[in-house]
Amino acid sequence: DPAPRIASQAGEILICVSATQNIDQSERATSDFLDWVKGKASLEHYSLHPPQLFHPPDSSNIKKHQIKKSTMPRINPFKPTSPAPTGMFAGRVDEIIELEKALFQTKNNQPMNFMITGDRGIGKSSLLLFLKHVSCGEIQSIKHGSFDFITVNIAVSDRLDVTTLIKLAERNISRELNKIETVRSFMVETWAFVQRLKIMDSGISEAEKDSEVELQVDDFAYSLAETCKRLINPERGEKRKDGILFLFDECDNATTE
């Protein structure tokens, strides 16, 4: 569990998790997961509810000659199993303002973590996708101008363990920072322990892997904190970043292991 150690070393890391809250199937599991996360780090919890729908006026009062039918066929862009495209996203203004506030606080060395829950298909992943584009400056925020975070997206599955999580985080961060020539050598040195993890995967027993978990978490917390410090305090003329945003989706798939 790297969250407390990371929070104690760097102030510009924000963690967001999303979990389905299905009353019929997984209410107890989701509740247990919420309690576990809240016990590990300071967490804001937002529960999504169905938005209010717009009800058009009674069509019986509209004259037939006022209705113009389109001659062009229209394609429904929404898929039940995929997030809504950012260009099609609408509503959730109150939730977006609250999430942008978390970005603003984190940018100013007062990090906030948050969790979004709600029924499956209600729009949690779509909201996270929209927030991702806000966090990296592709979309202007409603109240706080532009942000410039490095965003790490991770979809949680029952196969995600600590080692895989660390590798995914390092890969996402490296993809962004390796574009900056002056930071490449820093990344190689700071995240060198990840190469050891790759070697471990190919040649040690499960028992030995388990004994290494604490060391892995400690190395991860240190490397992440050092990377964050370098991002917000450029040393060789790089553009300053606001911090690192972690977006964990489908967290109801997480296992106790």
PDB file of C-alpha atoms in Angstrom:
ATOM      1  CA  ASP A   1       0.000   0.000   0.000  1.00  0.00           C
ATOM      2  CA  PRO A   2       2.103   2.966  -1.252  1.00  0.00           C
ATOM      3  CA  ALA A   3      -0.472   5.728  -0.674  1.00  0.00           C
ATOM      4  CA  PRO A   4       0.560   6.917   2.825  1.00  0.00           C
ATOM      5  CA  ARG A   5       4.272   6.809   1.985  1.00  0.00           C
ATOM      6  CA  ILE A   6       3.799   8.699  -1.272  1.00  0.00           C
ATOM      7  CA  ALA A   7       1.647  11.334   0.412  1.00  0.00           C
ATOM      8  CA  SER A   8       4.293  11.911   3.055  1.00  0.00           C
ATOM      9  CA  GLN A   9       7.030  12.536   0.486  1.00  0.00           C
ATOM     10  CA  ALA A  10       5.376  14.583  -2.262  1.00  0.00           C
ATOM     11  CA  GLY A  11       2.401  16.899  -2.272  1.00  0.00           C
ATOM     12  CA  GLU A  12       1.513  17.039  -5.949  1.00  0.00           C
ATOM     13  CA  ILE A  13       0.148  13.517  -6.458  1.00  0.00           C
ATOM     14  CA  LEU A  14      -3.594  13.030  -6.752  1.00  0.00           C
ATOM     15  CA  ILE A  15      -5.250   9.615  -6.760  1.00  0.00           C
ATOM     16  CA  CYS A  16      -8.756   8.995  -8.117  1.00  0.00           C
ATOM     17  CA  VAL A  17     -10.548   5.657  -7.983  1.00  0.00           C
ATOM     18  CA  SER A  18     -13.847   4.599  -9.518  1.00  0.00           C
ATOM     19  CA  ALA A  19     -15.965   1.658  -8.361  1.00  0.00           C
ATOM     20  CA  THR A  20     -19.327   0.272  -9.385  1.00  0.00           C
ATOM     21  CA  GLN A  21     -21.882   0.143  -6.609  1.00  0.00           C
ATOM     22  CA  ASN A  22     -24.369  -2.548  -7.615  1.00  0.00           C
ATOM     23  CA  ILE A  23     -27.026  -2.955  -4.929  1.00  0.00           C
ATOM     24  CA  ASP A  24     -28.106  -6.397  -6.084  1.00  0.00           C
ATOM     25  CA  GLN A  25     -24.717  -8.011  -6.635  1.00  0.00           C
ATOM     26  CA  SER A  26     -21.797  -6.276  -4.936  1.00  0.00           C
ATOM     27  CA  GLU A  27     -23.023  -3.807  -2.312  1.00  0.00           C
ATOM     28  CA  ARG A  28     -21.110  -5.525   0.479  1.00  0.00           C
ATOM     29  CA  ALA A  29     -17.925  -5.940  -1.581  1.00  0.00           C
ATOM     30  CA  THR A  30     -17.978  -2.326  -2.702  1.00  0.00           C
ATOM     31  CA  SER A  31     -18.686  -1.134   0.842  1.00  0.00           C
ATOM     32  CA  ASP A  32     -15.732  -3.151   2.159  1.00  0.00           C
ATOM     33  CA  PHE A  33     -13.502  -1.705  -0.558  1.00  0.00           C
ATOM     34  CA  LEU A  34     -14.602   1.841   0.277  1.00  0.00           C
ATOM     35  CA  ASP A  35     -13.836   1.286   3.949  1.00  0.00           C
ATOM     36  CA  TRP A  36     -10.422  -0.171   3.094  1.00  0.00           C
ATOM     37  CA  VAL A  37      -9.410   2.764   0.885  1.00  0.00           C
ATOM     38  CA  LYS A  38     -10.684   5.379   3.325  1.00  0.00           C
ATOM     39  CA  GLY A  39      -8.588   3.761   6.042  1.00  0.00           C
ATOM     40  CA  LYS A  40      -5.438   4.099   3.945  1.00  0.00           C
ATOM     41  CA  ALA A  41      -5.562   7.721   2.802  1.00  0.00           C
ATOM     42  CA  SER A  42      -7.555  10.929   3.012  1.00  0.00           C
ATOM     43  CA  LEU A  43     -10.375  10.485   0.510  1.00  0.00           C
ATOM     44  CA  GLU A  44     -13.280  12.501  -0.876  1.00  0.00           C
ATOM     45  CA  HIS A  45     -16.200  10.246  -1.869  1.00  0.00           C
ATOM     46  CA  TYR A  46     -18.645  11.204  -4.624  1.00  0.00           C
ATOM     47  CA  SER A  47     -21.599   8.927  -5.413  1.00  0.00           C
ATOM     48  CA  LEU A  48     -23.060   9.410  -8.887  1.00  0.00           C
ATOM     49  CA  HIS A  49     -26.827   9.352  -9.346  1.00  0.00           C
ATOM     50  CA  PRO A  50     -28.821   9.437 -12.583  1.00  0.00           C
ATOM     51  CA  PRO A  51     -28.941  13.019 -13.924  1.00  0.00           C
ATOM     52  CA  GLN A  52     -32.293  14.754 -14.287  1.00  0.00           C
ATOM     53  CA  LEU A  53     -33.674  14.110 -17.730  1.00  0.00           C
ATOM     54  CA  PHE A  54     -35.143  16.767 -19.990  1.00  0.00           C
ATOM     55  CA  HIS A  55     -38.796  16.049 -20.750  1.00  0.00           C
ATOM     56  CA  PRO A  56     -40.014  17.674 -23.984  1.00  0.00           C
ATOM     57  CA  PRO A  57     -43.476  19.204 -24.178  1.00  0.00           C
ATOM     58  CA  ASP A  58     -46.470  17.075 -25.089  1.00  0.00           C
ATOM     59  CA  SER A  59     -46.090  16.316 -28.793  1.00  0.00           C
ATOM     60  CA  SER A  60     -49.863  16.375 -29.221  1.00  0.00           C
ATOM     61  CA  ASN A  61     -49.718  20.172 -28.991  1.00  0.00           C
ATOM     62  CA  ILE A  62     -47.186  20.469 -31.810  1.00  0.00           C
ATOM     63  CA  LYS A  63     -48.605  20.833 -35.283  1.00  0.00           C
ATOM     64  CA  LYS A  64     -47.430  18.277 -37.759  1.00  0.00           C
ATOM     65  CA  HIS A  65     -46.129  20.884 -40.212  1.00  0.00           C
ATOM     66  CA  GLN A  66     -43.779  22.196 -37.467  1.00  0.00           C
ATOM     67  CA  ILE A  67     -41.855  18.929 -37.260  1.00  0.00           C
ATOM     68  CA  LYS A  68     -39.042  18.670 -39.775  1.00  0.00           C
ATOM     69  CA  LYS A  69     -37.606  15.224 -40.289  1.00  0.00           C
ATOM     70  CA  SER A  70     -33.923  14.963 -41.107  1.00  0.00           C
ATOM     71  CA  THR A  71     -33.120  13.388 -44.437  1.00  0.00           C
ATOM     72  CA  MET A  72     -29.684  12.262 -43.152  1.00  0.00           C
ATOM     73  CA  PRO A  73     -29.407   9.018 -41.166  1.00  0.00           C
ATOM     74  CA  ARG A  74     -28.003   9.462 -37.686  1.00  0.00           C
ATOM     75  CA  ILE A  75     -25.651   7.125 -35.808  1.00  0.00           C
ATOM     76  CA  ASN A  76     -25.963   6.752 -32.065  1.00  0.00           C
ATOM     77  CA  PRO A  77     -22.389   7.427 -30.775  1.00  0.00           C
ATOM     78  CA  PHE A  78     -22.923   5.870 -27.351  1.00  0.00           C
ATOM     79  CA  LYS A  79     -21.972   2.313 -26.392  1.00  0.00           C
ATOM     80  CA  PRO A  80     -23.093   0.723 -23.114  1.00  0.00           C
ATOM     81  CA  THR A  81     -19.646  -0.801 -22.535  1.00  0.00           C
ATOM     82  CA  SER A  82     -17.504   2.232 -23.451  1.00  0.00           C
ATOM     83  CA  PRO A  83     -17.071   5.747 -21.988  1.00  0.00           C
ATOM     84  CA  ALA A  84     -18.825   8.561 -23.815  1.00  0.00           C
ATOM     85  CA  PRO A  85     -16.482  10.461 -26.169  1.00  0.00           C
ATOM     86  CA  THR A  86     -15.347  13.714 -24.584  1.00  0.00           C
ATOM     87  CA  GLY A  87     -16.950  15.714 -27.390  1.00  0.00           C
ATOM     88  CA  MET A  88     -20.296  14.117 -26.576  1.00  0.00           C
ATOM     89  CA  PHE A  89     -20.030  14.520 -22.800  1.00  0.00           C
ATOM     90  CA  ALA A  90     -22.702  16.734 -21.238  1.00  0.00           C
ATOM     91  CA  GLY A  91     -23.943  17.527 -17.738  1.00  0.00           C
ATOM     92  CA  ARG A  92     -22.354  16.590 -14.415  1.00  0.00           C
ATOM     93  CA  VAL A  93     -21.316  20.225 -13.932  1.00  0.00           C
ATOM     94  CA  ASP A  94     -21.404  20.065 -10.116  1.00  0.00           C
ATOM     95  CA  GLU A  95     -19.267  16.925 -10.071  1.00  0.00           C
ATOM     96  CA  ILE A  96     -16.788  18.388 -12.564  1.00  0.00           C
ATOM     97  CA  ILE A  97     -16.361  21.530 -10.435  1.00  0.00           C
ATOM     98  CA  GLU A  98     -15.630  19.407  -7.356  1.00  0.00           C
ATOM     99  CA  LEU A  99     -13.078  17.288  -9.229  1.00  0.00           C
ATOM    100  CA  GLU A 100     -11.420  20.377 -10.708  1.00  0.00           C
ATOM    101  CA  LYS A 101     -11.115  21.715  -7.163  1.00  0.00           C
ATOM    102  CA  ALA A 102      -9.116  18.589  -6.293  1.00  0.00           C
ATOM    103  CA  LEU A 103      -6.796  19.289  -9.227  1.00  0.00           C
ATOM    104  CA  PHE A 104      -6.381  22.902  -8.125  1.00  0.00           C
ATOM    105  CA  GLN A 105      -5.623  21.898  -4.526  1.00  0.00           C
ATOM    106  CA  THR A 106      -3.069  19.318  -5.668  1.00  0.00           C
ATOM    107  CA  LYS A 107      -1.432  21.806  -8.013  1.00  0.00           C
ATOM    108  CA  ASN A 108      -0.936  24.094  -5.017  1.00  0.00           C
ATOM    109  CA  ASN A 109       0.654  21.455  -2.766  1.00  0.00           C
ATOM    110  CA  GLN A 110      -2.591  20.534  -0.968  1.00  0.00           C
ATOM    111  CA  PRO A 111      -3.400  17.151  -2.551  1.00  0.00           C
ATOM    112  CA  MET A 112      -6.897  15.663  -2.479  1.00  0.00           C
ATOM    113  CA  ASN A 113      -7.793  12.082  -3.311  1.00  0.00           C
ATOM    114  CA  PHE A 114     -11.305  11.107  -4.312  1.00  0.00           C
ATOM    115  CA  MET A 115     -13.518   8.134  -5.106  1.00  0.00           C
ATOM    116  CA  ILE A 116     -16.494   8.054  -7.460  1.00  0.00           C
ATOM    117  CA  THR A 117     -19.157   5.374  -7.004  1.00  0.00           C
ATOM    118  CA  GLY A 118     -22.432   4.622  -8.746  1.00  0.00           C
ATOM    119  CA  ASP A 119     -24.382   1.986 -10.635  1.00  0.00           C
ATOM    120  CA  ARG A 120     -22.799   0.361 -13.670  1.00  0.00           C
ATOM    121  CA  GLY A 121     -23.319   2.421 -16.828  1.00  0.00           C
ATOM    122  CA  ILE A 122     -24.166   5.629 -14.957  1.00  0.00           C
ATOM    123  CA  GLY A 123     -21.127   7.475 -16.336  1.00  0.00           C
ATOM    124  CA  LYS A 124     -18.184   7.033 -13.948  1.00  0.00           C
ATOM    125  CA  SER A 125     -15.663   6.123 -16.653  1.00  0.00           C
ATOM    126  CA  SER A 126     -16.977   8.893 -18.920  1.00  0.00           C
ATOM    127  CA  LEU A 127     -16.466  11.409 -16.125  1.00  0.00           C
ATOM    128  CA  LEU A 128     -12.900  10.178 -15.539  1.00  0.00           C
ATOM    129  CA  LEU A 129     -12.156  10.405 -19.255  1.00  0.00           C
ATOM    130  CA  PHE A 130     -13.385  13.999 -19.301  1.00  0.00           C
ATOM    131  CA  LEU A 131     -11.294  14.787 -16.211  1.00  0.00           C
ATOM    132  CA  LYS A 132      -8.212  13.316 -17.898  1.00  0.00           C
ATOM    133  CA  HIS A 133      -8.486  15.844 -20.729  1.00  0.00           C
ATOM    134  CA  VAL A 134      -9.025  18.668 -18.240  1.00  0.00           C
ATOM    135  CA  SER A 135      -6.013  17.603 -16.180  1.00  0.00           C
ATOM    136  CA  CYS A 136      -3.581  17.688 -19.109  1.00  0.00           C
ATOM    137  CA  GLY A 137      -4.844  21.029 -20.427  1.00  0.00           C
ATOM    138  CA  GLU A 138      -6.711  19.806 -23.489  1.00  0.00           C
ATOM    139  CA  ILE A 139      -9.963  21.163 -22.028  1.00  0.00           C
ATOM    140  CA  GLN A 140     -10.181  24.393 -20.024  1.00  0.00           C
ATOM    141  CA  SER A 141     -11.521  23.953 -16.501  1.00  0.00           C
ATOM    142  CA  ILE A 142     -14.706  25.752 -15.459  1.00  0.00           C
ATOM    143  CA  LYS A 143     -13.245  27.804 -12.605  1.00  0.00           C
ATOM    144  CA  HIS A 144      -9.489  27.217 -12.379  1.00  0.00           C
ATOM    145  CA  GLY A 145      -8.008  27.890 -15.819  1.00  0.00           C
ATOM    146  CA  SER A 146      -5.725  25.306 -17.420  1.00  0.00           C
ATOM    147  CA  PHE A 147      -3.912  22.393 -15.795  1.00  0.00           C
ATOM    148  CA  ASP A 148      -0.834  20.463 -16.891  1.00  0.00           C
ATOM    149  CA  PHE A 149      -0.697  17.140 -15.043  1.00  0.00           C
ATOM    150  CA  ILE A 150       0.850  13.896 -16.167  1.00  0.00           C
ATOM    151  CA  THR A 151      -2.021  11.400 -16.070  1.00  0.00           C
ATOM    152  CA  VAL A 152      -1.679   7.684 -15.349  1.00  0.00           C
ATOM    153  CA  ASN A 153      -4.751   5.616 -16.340  1.00  0.00           C
ATOM    154  CA  ILE A 154      -5.083   2.134 -14.865  1.00  0.00           C
ATOM    155  CA  ALA A 155      -8.040  -0.224 -15.304  1.00  0.00           C
ATOM    156  CA  VAL A 156      -8.182  -2.492 -12.277  1.00  0.00           C
ATOM    157  CA  SER A 157      -8.691  -6.222 -12.748  1.00  0.00           C
ATOM    158  CA  ASP A 158      -8.522  -9.210 -10.425  1.00  0.00           C
ATOM    159  CA  ARG A 159      -5.064  -9.937 -11.879  1.00  0.00           C
ATOM    160  CA  LEU A 160      -3.553  -6.568 -10.916  1.00  0.00           C
ATOM    161  CA  ASP A 161      -0.916  -7.009  -8.208  1.00  0.00           C
ATOM    162  CA  VAL A 162       1.609  -4.576  -6.701  1.00  0.00           C
ATOM    163  CA  THR A 163       4.383  -5.416  -9.173  1.00  0.00           C
ATOM    164  CA  THR A 164       2.132  -4.946 -12.202  1.00  0.00           C
ATOM    165  CA  LEU A 165       0.799  -1.676 -10.786  1.00  0.00           C
ATOM    166  CA  ILE A 166       4.334  -0.322 -10.390  1.00  0.00           C
ATOM    167  CA  LYS A 167       5.273  -1.334 -13.933  1.00  0.00           C
ATOM    168  CA  LEU A 168       2.164   0.304 -15.392  1.00  0.00           C
ATOM    169  CA  ALA A 169       2.815   3.517 -13.478  1.00  0.00           C
ATOM    170  CA  GLU A 170       6.449   3.645 -14.599  1.00  0.00           C
ATOM    171  CA  ARG A 171       5.498   2.927 -18.218  1.00  0.00           C
ATOM    172  CA  ASN A 172       2.864   5.686 -18.334  1.00  0.00           C
ATOM    173  CA  ILE A 173       5.127   8.274 -16.706  1.00  0.00           C
ATOM    174  CA  SER A 174       8.105   7.327 -18.899  1.00  0.00           C
ATOM    175  CA  ARG A 175       6.071   7.693 -22.093  1.00  0.00           C
ATOM    176  CA  GLU A 176       5.418  11.326 -21.227  1.00  0.00           C
ATOM    177  CA  LEU A 177       8.768  12.286 -19.738  1.00  0.00           C
ATOM    178  CA  ASN A 178      10.921  10.534 -22.338  1.00  0.00           C
ATOM    179  CA  LYS A 179       9.627  13.139 -24.792  1.00  0.00           C
ATOM    180  CA  ILE A 180      11.729  15.650 -22.824  1.00  0.00           C
ATOM    181  CA  GLU A 181      15.378  15.005 -23.636  1.00  0.00           C
ATOM    182  CA  THR A 182      16.751  16.655 -20.489  1.00  0.00           C
ATOM    183  CA  VAL A 183      14.695  14.350 -18.244  1.00  0.00           C
ATOM    184  CA  ARG A 184      15.505  10.990 -19.849  1.00  0.00           C
ATOM    185  CA  SER A 185      18.652  10.269 -17.839  1.00  0.00           C
ATOM    186  CA  PHE A 186      16.831  11.250 -14.639  1.00  0.00           C
ATOM    187  CA  MET A 187      14.078   8.727 -15.383  1.00  0.00           C
ATOM    188  CA  VAL A 188      16.574   5.933 -16.069  1.00  0.00           C
ATOM    189  CA  GLU A 189      18.352   6.511 -12.762  1.00  0.00           C
ATOM    190  CA  THR A 190      15.273   7.139 -10.612  1.00  0.00           C
ATOM    191  CA  TRP A 191      13.245   4.175 -11.879  1.00  0.00           C
ATOM    192  CA  ALA A 192      16.135   1.719 -12.260  1.00  0.00           C
ATOM    193  CA  PHE A 193      14.521  -0.636  -9.724  1.00  0.00           C
ATOM    194  CA  VAL A 194      11.791  -1.460 -12.266  1.00  0.00           C
ATOM    195  CA  GLN A 195      14.370  -3.310 -14.354  1.00  0.00           C
ATOM    196  CA  ARG A 196      15.016  -5.505 -11.314  1.00  0.00           C
ATOM    197  CA  LEU A 197      11.299  -6.297 -11.158  1.00  0.00           C
ATOM    198  CA  LYS A 198      11.361  -7.468 -14.771  1.00  0.00           C
ATOM    199  CA  ILE A 199      14.280  -9.782 -14.025  1.00  0.00           C
ATOM    200  CA  MET A 200      12.532 -11.112 -10.924  1.00  0.00           C
ATOM    201  CA  ASP A 201       9.475 -12.109 -12.953  1.00  0.00           C
ATOM    202  CA  SER A 202      11.509 -14.542 -14.998  1.00  0.00           C
ATOM    203  CA  GLY A 203      13.512 -16.353 -12.359  1.00  0.00           C
ATOM    204  CA  ILE A 204      12.320 -16.395  -8.738  1.00  0.00           C
ATOM    205  CA  SER A 205       9.687 -18.270  -6.783  1.00  0.00           C
ATOM    206  CA  GLU A 206       6.359 -16.908  -5.599  1.00  0.00           C
ATOM    207  CA  ALA A 207       7.583 -16.944  -1.996  1.00  0.00           C
ATOM    208  CA  GLU A 208      10.554 -14.773  -2.901  1.00  0.00           C
ATOM    209  CA  LYS A 209       8.276 -12.379  -4.790  1.00  0.00           C
ATOM    210  CA  ASP A 210       6.075 -11.976  -1.725  1.00  0.00           C
ATOM    211  CA  SER A 211       9.058 -11.120   0.443  1.00  0.00           C
ATOM    212  CA  GLU A 212      10.020  -8.379  -2.014  1.00  0.00           C
ATOM    213  CA  VAL A 213       6.674  -6.548  -1.909  1.00  0.00           C
ATOM    214  CA  GLU A 214       7.608  -4.180   0.931  1.00  0.00           C
ATOM    215  CA  LEU A 215      10.859  -3.270  -0.813  1.00  0.00           C
ATOM    216  CA  GLN A 216       9.021  -2.700  -4.091  1.00  0.00           C
ATOM    217  CA  VAL A 217       6.509  -0.368  -2.446  1.00  0.00           C
ATOM    218  CA  ASP A 218       9.282   1.603  -0.751  1.00  0.00           C
ATOM    219  CA  ASP A 219      11.226   1.989  -4.016  1.00  0.00           C
ATOM    220  CA  PHE A 220       8.032   2.970  -5.824  1.00  0.00           C
ATOM    221  CA  ALA A 221       7.107   5.623  -3.264  1.00  0.00           C
ATOM    222  CA  TYR A 222      10.603   7.124  -3.366  1.00  0.00           C
ATOM    223  CA  SER A 223      10.848   7.133  -7.188  1.00  0.00           C
ATOM    224  CA  LEU A 224       7.383   8.620  -7.587  1.00  0.00           C
ATOM    225  CA  ALA A 225       8.074  11.342  -5.030  1.00  0.00           C
ATOM    226  CA  GLU A 226      11.415  12.240  -6.628  1.00  0.00           C
ATOM    227  CA  THR A 227       9.823  12.350 -10.083  1.00  0.00           C
ATOM    228  CA  CYS A 228       7.087  14.630  -8.832  1.00  0.00           C
ATOM    229  CA  LYS A 229       9.614  16.977  -7.239  1.00  0.00           C
ATOM    230  CA  ARG A 230      11.531  17.174 -10.511  1.00  0.00           C
ATOM    231  CA  LEU A 231       8.340  17.898 -12.458  1.00  0.00           C
ATOM    232  CA  ILE A 232       7.333  20.871 -10.322  1.00  0.00           C
ATOM    233  CA  ASN A 233      10.892  22.164  -9.896  1.00  0.00           C
ATOM    234  CA  PRO A 234      12.542  21.965 -13.334  1.00  0.00           C
ATOM    235  CA  GLU A 235      16.335  21.951 -13.236  1.00  0.00           C
ATOM    236  CA  ARG A 236      17.317  22.348 -16.887  1.00  0.00           C
ATOM    237  CA  GLY A 237      14.737  24.656 -18.406  1.00  0.00           C
ATOM    238  CA  GLU A 238      11.925  22.122 -18.829  1.00  0.00           C
ATOM    239  CA  LYS A 239       8.322  23.254 -18.675  1.00  0.00           C
ATOM    240  CA  ARG A 240       6.917  22.947 -15.173  1.00  0.00           C
ATOM    241  CA  LYS A 241       4.211  20.324 -14.616  1.00  0.00           C
ATOM    242  CA  ASP A 242       1.414  20.564 -12.042  1.00  0.00           C
ATOM    243  CA  GLY A 243       1.929  17.042 -10.695  1.00  0.00           C
ATOM    244  CA  ILE A 244       0.808  13.473 -11.364  1.00  0.00           C
ATOM    245  CA  LEU A 245      -2.813  12.327 -11.529  1.00  0.00           C
ATOM    246  CA  PHE A 246      -3.636   8.632 -11.082  1.00  0.00           C
ATOM    247  CA  LEU A 247      -7.009   7.482 -12.419  1.00  0.00           C
ATOM    248  CA  PHE A 248      -8.011   3.995 -11.283  1.00  0.00           C
ATOM    249  CA  ASP A 249     -11.139   2.675 -13.003  1.00  0.00           C
ATOM    250  CA  GLU A 250     -13.229  -0.445 -12.325  1.00  0.00           C
ATOM    251  CA  CYS A 251     -11.927  -0.675  -8.749  1.00  0.00           C
ATOM    252  CA  ASP A 252     -14.778  -2.981  -7.770  1.00  0.00           C
ATOM    253  CA  ASN A 253     -12.718  -5.667  -9.571  1.00  0.00           C
ATOM    254  CA  ALA A 254      -9.919  -5.340  -7.009  1.00  0.00           C
ATOM    255  CA  THR A 255      -9.112  -8.352  -4.848  1.00  0.00           C
ATOM    256  CA  THR A 256      -8.093  -8.357  -1.192  1.00  0.00           C
ATOM    257  CA  GLU A 257      -4.702  -9.720  -2.234  1.00  0.00           C
TER     258      GLU A 257
END
